[in-house]
C-alpha atoms as an extended CHARMM CRD file, in Angstrom:
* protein
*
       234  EXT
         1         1  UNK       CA            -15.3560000000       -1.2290000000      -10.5680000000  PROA      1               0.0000000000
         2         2  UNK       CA            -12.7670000000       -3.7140000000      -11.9810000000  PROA      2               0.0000000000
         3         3  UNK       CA            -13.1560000000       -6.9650000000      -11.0630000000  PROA      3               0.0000000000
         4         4  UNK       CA             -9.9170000000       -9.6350000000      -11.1310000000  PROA      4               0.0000000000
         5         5  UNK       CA             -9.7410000000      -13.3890000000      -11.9250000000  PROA      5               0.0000000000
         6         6  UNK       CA             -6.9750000000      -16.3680000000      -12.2590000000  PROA      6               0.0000000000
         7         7  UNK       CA             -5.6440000000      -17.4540000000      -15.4390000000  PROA      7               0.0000000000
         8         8  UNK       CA             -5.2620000000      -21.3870000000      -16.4840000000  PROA      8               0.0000000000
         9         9  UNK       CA             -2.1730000000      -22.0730000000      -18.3340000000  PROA      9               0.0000000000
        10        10  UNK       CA             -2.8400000000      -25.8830000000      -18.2710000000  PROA      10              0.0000000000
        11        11  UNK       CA             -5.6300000000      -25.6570000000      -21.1190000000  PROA      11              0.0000000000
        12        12  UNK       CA             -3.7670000000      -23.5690000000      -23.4520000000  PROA      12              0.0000000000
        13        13  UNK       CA             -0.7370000000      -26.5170000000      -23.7300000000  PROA      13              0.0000000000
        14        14  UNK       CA             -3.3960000000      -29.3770000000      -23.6350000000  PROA      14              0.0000000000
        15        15  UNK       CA             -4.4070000000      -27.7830000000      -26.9870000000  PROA      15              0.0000000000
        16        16  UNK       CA             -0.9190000000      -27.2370000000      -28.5690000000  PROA      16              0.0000000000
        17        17  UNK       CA             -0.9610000000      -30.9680000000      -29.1440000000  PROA      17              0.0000000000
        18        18  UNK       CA             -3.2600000000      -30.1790000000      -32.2740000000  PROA      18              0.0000000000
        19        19  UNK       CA             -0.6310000000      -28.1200000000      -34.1160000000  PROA      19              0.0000000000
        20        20  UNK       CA              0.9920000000      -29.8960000000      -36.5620000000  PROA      20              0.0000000000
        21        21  UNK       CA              4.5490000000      -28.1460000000      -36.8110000000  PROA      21              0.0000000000
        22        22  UNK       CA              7.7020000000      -28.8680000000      -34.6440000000  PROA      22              0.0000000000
        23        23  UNK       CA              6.9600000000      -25.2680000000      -31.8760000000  PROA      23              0.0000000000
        24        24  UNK       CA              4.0850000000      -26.5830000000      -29.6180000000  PROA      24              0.0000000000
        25        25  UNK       CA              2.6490000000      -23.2160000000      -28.9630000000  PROA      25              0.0000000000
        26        26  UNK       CA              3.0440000000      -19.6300000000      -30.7320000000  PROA      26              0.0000000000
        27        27  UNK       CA              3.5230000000      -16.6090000000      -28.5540000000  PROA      27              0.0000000000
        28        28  UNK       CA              2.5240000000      -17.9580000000      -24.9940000000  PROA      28              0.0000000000
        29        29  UNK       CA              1.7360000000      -15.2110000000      -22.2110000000  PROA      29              0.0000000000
        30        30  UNK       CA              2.4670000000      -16.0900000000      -19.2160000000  PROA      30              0.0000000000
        31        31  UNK       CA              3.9810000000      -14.5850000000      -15.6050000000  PROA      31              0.0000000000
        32        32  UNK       CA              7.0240000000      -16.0350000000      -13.3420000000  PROA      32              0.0000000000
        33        33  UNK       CA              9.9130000000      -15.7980000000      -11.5560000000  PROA      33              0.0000000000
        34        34  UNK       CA             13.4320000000      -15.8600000000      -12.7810000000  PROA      34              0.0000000000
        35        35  UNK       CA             16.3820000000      -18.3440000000      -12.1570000000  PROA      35              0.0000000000
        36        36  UNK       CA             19.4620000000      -18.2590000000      -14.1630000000  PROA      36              0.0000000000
        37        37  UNK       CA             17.7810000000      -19.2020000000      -17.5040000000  PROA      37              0.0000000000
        38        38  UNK       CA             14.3970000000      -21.0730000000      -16.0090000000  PROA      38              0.0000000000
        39        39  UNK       CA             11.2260000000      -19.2570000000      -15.2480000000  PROA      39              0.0000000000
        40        40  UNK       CA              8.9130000000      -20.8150000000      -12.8660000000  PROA      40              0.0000000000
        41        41  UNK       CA              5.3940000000      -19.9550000000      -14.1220000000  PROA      41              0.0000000000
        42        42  UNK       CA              2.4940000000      -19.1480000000      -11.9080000000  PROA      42              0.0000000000
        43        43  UNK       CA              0.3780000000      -22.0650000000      -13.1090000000  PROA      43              0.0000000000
        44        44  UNK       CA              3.1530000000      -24.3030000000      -11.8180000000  PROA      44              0.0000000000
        45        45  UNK       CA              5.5500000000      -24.7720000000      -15.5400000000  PROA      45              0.0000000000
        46        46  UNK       CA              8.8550000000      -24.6900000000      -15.6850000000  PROA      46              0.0000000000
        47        47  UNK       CA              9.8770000000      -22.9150000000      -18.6210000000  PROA      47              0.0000000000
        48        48  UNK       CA             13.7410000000      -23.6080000000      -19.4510000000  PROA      48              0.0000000000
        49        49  UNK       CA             14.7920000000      -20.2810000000      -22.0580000000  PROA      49              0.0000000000
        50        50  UNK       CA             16.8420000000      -22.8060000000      -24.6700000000  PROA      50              0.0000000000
        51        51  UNK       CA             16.4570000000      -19.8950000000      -27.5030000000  PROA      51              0.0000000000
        52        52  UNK       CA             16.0430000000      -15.8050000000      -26.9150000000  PROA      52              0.0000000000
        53        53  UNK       CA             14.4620000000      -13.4530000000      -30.1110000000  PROA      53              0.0000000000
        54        54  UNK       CA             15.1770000000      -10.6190000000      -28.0390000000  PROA      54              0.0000000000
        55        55  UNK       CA             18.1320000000       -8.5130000000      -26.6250000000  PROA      55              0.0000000000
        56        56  UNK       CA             17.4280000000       -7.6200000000      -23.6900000000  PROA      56              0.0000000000
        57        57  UNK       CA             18.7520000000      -10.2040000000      -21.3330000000  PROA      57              0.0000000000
        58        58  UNK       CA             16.0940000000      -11.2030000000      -18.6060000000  PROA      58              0.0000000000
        59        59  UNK       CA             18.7730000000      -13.6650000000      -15.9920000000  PROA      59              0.0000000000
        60        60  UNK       CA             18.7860000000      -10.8390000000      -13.7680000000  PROA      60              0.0000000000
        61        61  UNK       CA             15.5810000000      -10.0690000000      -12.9740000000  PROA      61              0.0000000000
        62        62  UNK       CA             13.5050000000      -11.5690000000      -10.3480000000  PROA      62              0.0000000000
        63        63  UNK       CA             10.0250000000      -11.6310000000      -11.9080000000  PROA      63              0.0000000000
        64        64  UNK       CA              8.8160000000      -11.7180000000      -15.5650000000  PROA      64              0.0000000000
        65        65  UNK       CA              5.6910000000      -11.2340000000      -17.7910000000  PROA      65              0.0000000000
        66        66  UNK       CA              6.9030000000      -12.6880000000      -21.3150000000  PROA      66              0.0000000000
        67        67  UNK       CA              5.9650000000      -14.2480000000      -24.0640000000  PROA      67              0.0000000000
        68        68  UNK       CA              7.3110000000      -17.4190000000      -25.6800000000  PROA      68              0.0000000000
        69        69  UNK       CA              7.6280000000      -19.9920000000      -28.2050000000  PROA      69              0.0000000000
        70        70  UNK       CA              7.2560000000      -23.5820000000      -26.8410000000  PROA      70              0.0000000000
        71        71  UNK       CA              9.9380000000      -25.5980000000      -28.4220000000  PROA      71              0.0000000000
        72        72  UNK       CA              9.5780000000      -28.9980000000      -26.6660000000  PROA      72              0.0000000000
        73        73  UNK       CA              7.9490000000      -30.9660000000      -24.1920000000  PROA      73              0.0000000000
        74        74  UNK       CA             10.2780000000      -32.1890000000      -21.2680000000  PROA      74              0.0000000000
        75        75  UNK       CA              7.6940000000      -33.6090000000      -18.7760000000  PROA      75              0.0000000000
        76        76  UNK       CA              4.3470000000      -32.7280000000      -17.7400000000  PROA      76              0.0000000000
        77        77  UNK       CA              4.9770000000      -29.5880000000      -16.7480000000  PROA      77              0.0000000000
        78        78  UNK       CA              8.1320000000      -28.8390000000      -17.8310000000  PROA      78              0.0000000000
        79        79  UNK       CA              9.2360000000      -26.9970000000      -20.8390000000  PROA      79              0.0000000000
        80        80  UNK       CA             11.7410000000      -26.2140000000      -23.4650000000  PROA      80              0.0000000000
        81        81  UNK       CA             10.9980000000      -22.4090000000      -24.7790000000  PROA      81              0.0000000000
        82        82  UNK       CA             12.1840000000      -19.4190000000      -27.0410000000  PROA      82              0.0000000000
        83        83  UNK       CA             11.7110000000      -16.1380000000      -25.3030000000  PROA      83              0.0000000000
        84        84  UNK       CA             10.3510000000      -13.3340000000      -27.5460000000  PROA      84              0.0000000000
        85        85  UNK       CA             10.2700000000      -10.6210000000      -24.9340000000  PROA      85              0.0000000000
        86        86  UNK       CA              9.6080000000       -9.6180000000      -21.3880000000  PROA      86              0.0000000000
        87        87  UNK       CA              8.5740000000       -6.6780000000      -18.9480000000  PROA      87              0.0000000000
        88        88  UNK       CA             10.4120000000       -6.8490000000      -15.9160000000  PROA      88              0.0000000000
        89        89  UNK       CA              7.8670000000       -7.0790000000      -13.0100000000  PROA      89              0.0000000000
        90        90  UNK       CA              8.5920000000       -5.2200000000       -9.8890000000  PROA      90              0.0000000000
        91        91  UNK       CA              8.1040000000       -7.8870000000       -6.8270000000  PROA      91              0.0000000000
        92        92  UNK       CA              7.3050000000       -6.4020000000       -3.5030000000  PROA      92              0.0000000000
        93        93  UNK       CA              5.7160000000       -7.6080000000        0.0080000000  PROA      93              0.0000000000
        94        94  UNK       CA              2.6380000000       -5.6810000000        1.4870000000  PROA      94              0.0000000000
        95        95  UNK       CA              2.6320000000       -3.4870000000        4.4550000000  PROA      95              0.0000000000
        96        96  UNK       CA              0.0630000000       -3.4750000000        7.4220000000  PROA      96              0.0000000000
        97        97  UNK       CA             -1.4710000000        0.0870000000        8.0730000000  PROA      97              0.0000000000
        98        98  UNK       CA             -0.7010000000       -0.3310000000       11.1750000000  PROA      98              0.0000000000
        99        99  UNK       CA              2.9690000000        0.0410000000       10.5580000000  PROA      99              0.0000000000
       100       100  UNK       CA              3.1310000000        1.9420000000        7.0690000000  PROA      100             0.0000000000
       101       101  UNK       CA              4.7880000000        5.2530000000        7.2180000000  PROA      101             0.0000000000
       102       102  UNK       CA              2.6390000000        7.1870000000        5.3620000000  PROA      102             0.0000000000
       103       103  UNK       CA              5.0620000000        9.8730000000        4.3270000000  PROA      103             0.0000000000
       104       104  UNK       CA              6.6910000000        7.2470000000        2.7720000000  PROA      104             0.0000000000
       105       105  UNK       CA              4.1070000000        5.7490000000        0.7050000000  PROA      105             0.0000000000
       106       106  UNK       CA              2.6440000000        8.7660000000       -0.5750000000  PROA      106             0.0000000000
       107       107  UNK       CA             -0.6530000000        9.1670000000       -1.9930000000  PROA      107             0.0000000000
       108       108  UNK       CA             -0.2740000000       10.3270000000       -5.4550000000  PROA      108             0.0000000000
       109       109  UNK       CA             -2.4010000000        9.4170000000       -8.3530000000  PROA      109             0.0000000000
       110       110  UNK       CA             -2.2720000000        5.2960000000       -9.6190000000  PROA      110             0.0000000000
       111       111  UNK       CA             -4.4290000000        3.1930000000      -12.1480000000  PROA      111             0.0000000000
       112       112  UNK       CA             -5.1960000000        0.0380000000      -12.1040000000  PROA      112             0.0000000000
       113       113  UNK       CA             -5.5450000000       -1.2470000000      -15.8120000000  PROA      113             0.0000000000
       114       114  UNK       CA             -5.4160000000       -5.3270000000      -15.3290000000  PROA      114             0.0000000000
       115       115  UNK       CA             -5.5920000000       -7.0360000000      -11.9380000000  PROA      115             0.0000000000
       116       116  UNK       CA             -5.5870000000      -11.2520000000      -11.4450000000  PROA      116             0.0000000000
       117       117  UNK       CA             -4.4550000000      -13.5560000000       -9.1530000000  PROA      117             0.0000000000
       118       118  UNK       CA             -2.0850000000      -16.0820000000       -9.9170000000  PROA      118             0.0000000000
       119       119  UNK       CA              0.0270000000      -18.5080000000       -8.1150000000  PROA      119             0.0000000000
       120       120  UNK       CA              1.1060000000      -17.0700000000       -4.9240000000  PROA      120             0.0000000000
       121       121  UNK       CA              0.6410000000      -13.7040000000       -5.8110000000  PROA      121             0.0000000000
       122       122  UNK       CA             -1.9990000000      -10.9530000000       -6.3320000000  PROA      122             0.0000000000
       123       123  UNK       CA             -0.4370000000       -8.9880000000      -10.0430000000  PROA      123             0.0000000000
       124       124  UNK       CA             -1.2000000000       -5.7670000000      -11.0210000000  PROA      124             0.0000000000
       125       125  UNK       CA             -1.1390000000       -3.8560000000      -14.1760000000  PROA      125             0.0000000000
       126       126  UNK       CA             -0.4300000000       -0.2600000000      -13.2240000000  PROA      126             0.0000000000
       127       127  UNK       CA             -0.5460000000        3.3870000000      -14.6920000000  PROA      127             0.0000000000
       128       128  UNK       CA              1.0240000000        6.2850000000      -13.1440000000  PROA      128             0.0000000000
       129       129  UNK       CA              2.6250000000       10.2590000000      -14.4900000000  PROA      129             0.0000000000
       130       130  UNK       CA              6.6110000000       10.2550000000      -14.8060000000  PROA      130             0.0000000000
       131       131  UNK       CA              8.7620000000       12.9200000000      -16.0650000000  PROA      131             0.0000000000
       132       132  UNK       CA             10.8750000000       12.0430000000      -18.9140000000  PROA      132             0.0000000000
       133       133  UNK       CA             14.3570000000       11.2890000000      -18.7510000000  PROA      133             0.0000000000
       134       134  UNK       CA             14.2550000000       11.6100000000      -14.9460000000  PROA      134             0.0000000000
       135       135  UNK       CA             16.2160000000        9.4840000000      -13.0790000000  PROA      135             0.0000000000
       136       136  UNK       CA             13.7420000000        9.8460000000       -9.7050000000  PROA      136             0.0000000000
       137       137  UNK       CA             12.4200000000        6.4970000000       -8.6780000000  PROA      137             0.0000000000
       138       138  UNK       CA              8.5480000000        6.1400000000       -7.9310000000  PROA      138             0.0000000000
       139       139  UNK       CA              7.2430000000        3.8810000000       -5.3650000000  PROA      139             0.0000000000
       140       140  UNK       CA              4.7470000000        1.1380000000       -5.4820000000  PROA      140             0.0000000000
       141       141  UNK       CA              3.3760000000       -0.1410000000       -2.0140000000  PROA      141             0.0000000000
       142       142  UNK       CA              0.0930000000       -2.2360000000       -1.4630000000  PROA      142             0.0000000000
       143       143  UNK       CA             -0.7700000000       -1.4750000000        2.1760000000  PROA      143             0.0000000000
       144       144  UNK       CA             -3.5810000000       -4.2670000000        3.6810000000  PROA      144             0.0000000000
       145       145  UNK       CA             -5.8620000000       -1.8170000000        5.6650000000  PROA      145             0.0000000000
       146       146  UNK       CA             -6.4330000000       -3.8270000000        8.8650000000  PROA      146             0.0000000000
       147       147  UNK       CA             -9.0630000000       -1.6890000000       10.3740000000  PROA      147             0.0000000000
       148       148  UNK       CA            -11.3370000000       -2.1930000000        7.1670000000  PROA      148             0.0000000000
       149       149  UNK       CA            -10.4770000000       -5.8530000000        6.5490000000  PROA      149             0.0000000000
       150       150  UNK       CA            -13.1240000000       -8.5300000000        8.1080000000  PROA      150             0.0000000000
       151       151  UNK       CA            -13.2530000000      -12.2890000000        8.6920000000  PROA      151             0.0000000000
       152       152  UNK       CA            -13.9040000000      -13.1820000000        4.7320000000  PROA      152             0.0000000000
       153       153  UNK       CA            -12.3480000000       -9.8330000000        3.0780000000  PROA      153             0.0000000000
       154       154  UNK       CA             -9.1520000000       -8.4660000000        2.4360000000  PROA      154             0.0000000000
       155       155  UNK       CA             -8.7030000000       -4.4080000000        1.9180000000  PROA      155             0.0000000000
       156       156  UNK       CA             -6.1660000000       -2.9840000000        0.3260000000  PROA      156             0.0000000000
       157       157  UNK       CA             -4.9220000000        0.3820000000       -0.8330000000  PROA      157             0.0000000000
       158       158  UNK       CA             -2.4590000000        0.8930000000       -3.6040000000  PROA      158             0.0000000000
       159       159  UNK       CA             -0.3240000000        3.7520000000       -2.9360000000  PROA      159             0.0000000000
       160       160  UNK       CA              2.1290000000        5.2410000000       -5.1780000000  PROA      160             0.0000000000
       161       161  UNK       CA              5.1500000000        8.3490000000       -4.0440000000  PROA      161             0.0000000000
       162       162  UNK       CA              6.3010000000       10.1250000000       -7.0140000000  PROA      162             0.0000000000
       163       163  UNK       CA              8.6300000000       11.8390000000       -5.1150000000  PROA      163             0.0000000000
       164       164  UNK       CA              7.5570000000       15.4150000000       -6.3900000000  PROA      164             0.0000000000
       165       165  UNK       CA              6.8280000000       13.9500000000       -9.6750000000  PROA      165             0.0000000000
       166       166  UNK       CA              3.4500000000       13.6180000000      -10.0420000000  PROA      166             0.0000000000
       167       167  UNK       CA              0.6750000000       16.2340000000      -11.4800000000  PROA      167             0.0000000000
       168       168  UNK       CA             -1.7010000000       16.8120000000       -8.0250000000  PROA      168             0.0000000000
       169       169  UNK       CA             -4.4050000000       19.7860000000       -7.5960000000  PROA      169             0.0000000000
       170       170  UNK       CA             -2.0750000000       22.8380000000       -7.1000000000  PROA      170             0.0000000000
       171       171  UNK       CA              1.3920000000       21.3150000000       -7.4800000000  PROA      171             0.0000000000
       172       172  UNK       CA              4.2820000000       23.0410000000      -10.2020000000  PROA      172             0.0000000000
       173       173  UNK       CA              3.2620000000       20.2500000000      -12.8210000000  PROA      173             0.0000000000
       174       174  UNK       CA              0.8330000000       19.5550000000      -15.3700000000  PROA      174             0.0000000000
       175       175  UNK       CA             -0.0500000000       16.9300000000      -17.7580000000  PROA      175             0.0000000000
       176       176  UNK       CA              2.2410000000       18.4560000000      -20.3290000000  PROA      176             0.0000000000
       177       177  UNK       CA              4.7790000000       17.6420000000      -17.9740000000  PROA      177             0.0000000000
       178       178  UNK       CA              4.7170000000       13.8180000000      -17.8120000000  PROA      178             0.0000000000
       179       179  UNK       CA              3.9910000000       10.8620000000      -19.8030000000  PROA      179             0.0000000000
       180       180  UNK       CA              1.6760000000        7.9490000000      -18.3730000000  PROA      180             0.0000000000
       181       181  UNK       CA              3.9170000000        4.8360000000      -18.2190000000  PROA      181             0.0000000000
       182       182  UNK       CA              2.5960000000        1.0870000000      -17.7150000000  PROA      182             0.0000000000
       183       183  UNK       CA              4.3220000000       -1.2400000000      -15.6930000000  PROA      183             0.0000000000
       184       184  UNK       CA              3.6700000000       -4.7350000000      -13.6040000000  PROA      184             0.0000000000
       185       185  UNK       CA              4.2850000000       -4.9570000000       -9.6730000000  PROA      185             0.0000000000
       186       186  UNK       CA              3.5120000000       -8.4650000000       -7.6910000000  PROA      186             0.0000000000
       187       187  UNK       CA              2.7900000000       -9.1010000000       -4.1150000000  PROA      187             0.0000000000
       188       188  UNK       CA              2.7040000000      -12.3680000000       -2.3410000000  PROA      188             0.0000000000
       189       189  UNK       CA             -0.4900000000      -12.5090000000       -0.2780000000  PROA      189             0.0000000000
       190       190  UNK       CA             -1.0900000000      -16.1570000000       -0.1480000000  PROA      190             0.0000000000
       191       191  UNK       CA             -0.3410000000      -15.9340000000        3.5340000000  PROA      191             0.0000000000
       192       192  UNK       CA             -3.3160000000      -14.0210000000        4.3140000000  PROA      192             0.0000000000
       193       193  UNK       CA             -5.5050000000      -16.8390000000        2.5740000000  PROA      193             0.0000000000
       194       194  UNK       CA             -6.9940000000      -19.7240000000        4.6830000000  PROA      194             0.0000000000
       195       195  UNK       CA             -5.3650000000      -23.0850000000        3.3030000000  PROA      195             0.0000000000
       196       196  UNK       CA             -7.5210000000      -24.8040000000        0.9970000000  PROA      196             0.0000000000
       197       197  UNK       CA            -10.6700000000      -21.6290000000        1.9870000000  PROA      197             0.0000000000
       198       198  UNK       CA            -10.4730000000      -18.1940000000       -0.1530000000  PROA      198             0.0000000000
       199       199  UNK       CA            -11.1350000000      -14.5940000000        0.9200000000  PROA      199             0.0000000000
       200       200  UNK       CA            -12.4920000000      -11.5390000000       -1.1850000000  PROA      200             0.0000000000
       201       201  UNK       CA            -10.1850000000       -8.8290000000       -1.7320000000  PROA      201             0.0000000000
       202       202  UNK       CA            -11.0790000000       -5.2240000000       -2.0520000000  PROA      202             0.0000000000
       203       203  UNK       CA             -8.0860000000       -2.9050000000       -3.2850000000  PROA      203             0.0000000000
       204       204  UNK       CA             -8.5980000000        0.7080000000       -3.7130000000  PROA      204             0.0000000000
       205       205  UNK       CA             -6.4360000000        3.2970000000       -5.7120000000  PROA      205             0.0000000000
       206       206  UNK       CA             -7.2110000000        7.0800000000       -6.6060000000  PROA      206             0.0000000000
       207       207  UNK       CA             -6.9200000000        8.2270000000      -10.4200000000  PROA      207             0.0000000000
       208       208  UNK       CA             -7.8590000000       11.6070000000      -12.2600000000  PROA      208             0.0000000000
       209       209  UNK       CA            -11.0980000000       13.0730000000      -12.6760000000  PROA      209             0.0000000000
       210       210  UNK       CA            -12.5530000000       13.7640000000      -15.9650000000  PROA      210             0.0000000000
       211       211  UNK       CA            -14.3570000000       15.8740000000      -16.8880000000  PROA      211             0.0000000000
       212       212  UNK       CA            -15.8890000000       16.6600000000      -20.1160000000  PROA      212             0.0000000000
       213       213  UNK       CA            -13.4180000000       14.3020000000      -21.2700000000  PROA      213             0.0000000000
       214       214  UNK       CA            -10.9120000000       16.5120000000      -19.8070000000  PROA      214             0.0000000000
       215       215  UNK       CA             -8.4530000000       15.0980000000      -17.4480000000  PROA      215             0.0000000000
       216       216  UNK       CA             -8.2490000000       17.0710000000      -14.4100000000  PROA      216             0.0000000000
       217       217  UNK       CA             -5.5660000000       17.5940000000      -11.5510000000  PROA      217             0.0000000000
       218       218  UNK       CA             -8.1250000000       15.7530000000       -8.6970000000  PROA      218             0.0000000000
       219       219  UNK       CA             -8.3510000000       12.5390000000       -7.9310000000  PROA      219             0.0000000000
       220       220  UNK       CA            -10.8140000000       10.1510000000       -7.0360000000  PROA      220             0.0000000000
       221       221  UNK       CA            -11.3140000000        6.9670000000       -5.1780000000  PROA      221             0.0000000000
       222       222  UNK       CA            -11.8490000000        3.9560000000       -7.6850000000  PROA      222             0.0000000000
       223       223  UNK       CA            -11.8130000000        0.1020000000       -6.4400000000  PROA      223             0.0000000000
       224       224  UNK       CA            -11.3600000000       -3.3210000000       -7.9120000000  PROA      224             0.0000000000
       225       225  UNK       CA            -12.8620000000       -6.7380000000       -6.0830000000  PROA      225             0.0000000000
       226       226  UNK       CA            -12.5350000000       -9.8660000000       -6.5220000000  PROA      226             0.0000000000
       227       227  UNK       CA            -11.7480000000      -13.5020000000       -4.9950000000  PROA      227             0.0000000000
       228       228  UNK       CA             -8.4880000000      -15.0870000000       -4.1450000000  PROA      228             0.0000000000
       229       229  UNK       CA             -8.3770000000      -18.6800000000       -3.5150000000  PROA      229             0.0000000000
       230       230  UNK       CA             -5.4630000000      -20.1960000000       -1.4970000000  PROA      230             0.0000000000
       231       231  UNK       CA             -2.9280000000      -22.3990000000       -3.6020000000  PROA      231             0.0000000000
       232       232  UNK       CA             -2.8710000000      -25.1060000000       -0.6300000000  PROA      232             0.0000000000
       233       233  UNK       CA             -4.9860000000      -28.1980000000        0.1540000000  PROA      233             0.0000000000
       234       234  UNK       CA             -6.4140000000      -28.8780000000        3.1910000000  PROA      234             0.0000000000
């Protein structure tokens, strides 16, 4: 059972003020979304990109996990940086079981490698088969399962449609087939949080069996907990 926490950004810059060269911090992690050349972290920093080390070219994306230089302080919470690199981070809203089309969501086999909460979303680290050099699009859907959710918790299921793609007890593919790719997906869920309270969330996703340290082609339930707190005051 994984269990999922927030990150604080604030204490990591407090401490670049003991460094005694010109960058403030080396090779900052951090998440946020995208604007022009500005990323708006999680933890509330505005990070303006005055310098990129790398070539892909990240003002078109929506959301961002990178990593970064600090150059110079602007304010208290704004930020001069040079971008080293990024994973684009797919940004999507949950759906209500109540409403889901199922057929659409799918049910194939998903991992969950890194889950936290941060800002106004709930991020998620993922694993899942693809087929090389295929051009077929997967899909990524967090579906909050009403009947299962209570007064103080939150239930989830991660779902994941590879579209024919996938290796599933008694379909044309096997392992040999794919390659297990990694990849980030957000949801905003701060809605579903009391202001100023918090709520445990439960989010389940099914993986491979092993056995004997063999992968197999079945799948089994796994779950991750944790607590969100809501970003708003009272």
């Amino acid at each position: 059972m994984k269990r999922f926490f927030a990150v604080a950004l604030a204490a990591a810059l407090c401490l670049a003020a003991c460094k005694k060269d010109d960058t403030l911090m080396n090779s900052l992690d951090a998440m946020g979304d995208v604007s022009a050349s500005t990323i708006y972290s999680d933890n509330g920093f505005t990070f303006k990109v005055t310098k990129v080390s790398c070539e892909e070219d990240f003002t078109s994306q929506s959301r961002i996990a990178f990593t970064c230089n600090v150059l110079k302080k602007v304010s208290n919470l704004e930020y001069e940086v040079e971008l080293l690199g990024w994973n684009r981070v797919l940004k999507k809203d949950y759906l209500l079981s109540s409403s889901a089309d199922e057929a659409a969501i799918g049910n194939d086999p998903i991992k969950i490698t890194s889950i936290w909460a941060s800002g106004y979303y709930l991020n998620i680290q993922i694993v899942c088969g693809i087929v090389p050099d295929s051009s077929t699009k997967h899909f990524i859907n967090l579906v909050l399962d009403e009947a299962a959710s209570t007064d103080d918790t939150l239930h989830f299921t991660l779902h994941h449609n590879g579209y024919g793609e996938s290796v599933t007890a008694g379909g044309d593919l096997g392992f040999d087939d794919v390659v297990f790719a990694r990849s980030y997906v957000s949801f905003p869920i701060q809605d579903l949080i009391p202001r100023g309270g918090s709520m445990n969330v439960v989010v389940d996703w099914d993986w491979y069996v092993t056995e004997d340290e063999v992968m197999t082609p079945h799948t089994e339930t796994n779950s991750s907990t944790g607590i969100i707190h809501s970003v708003y005051s009272n």
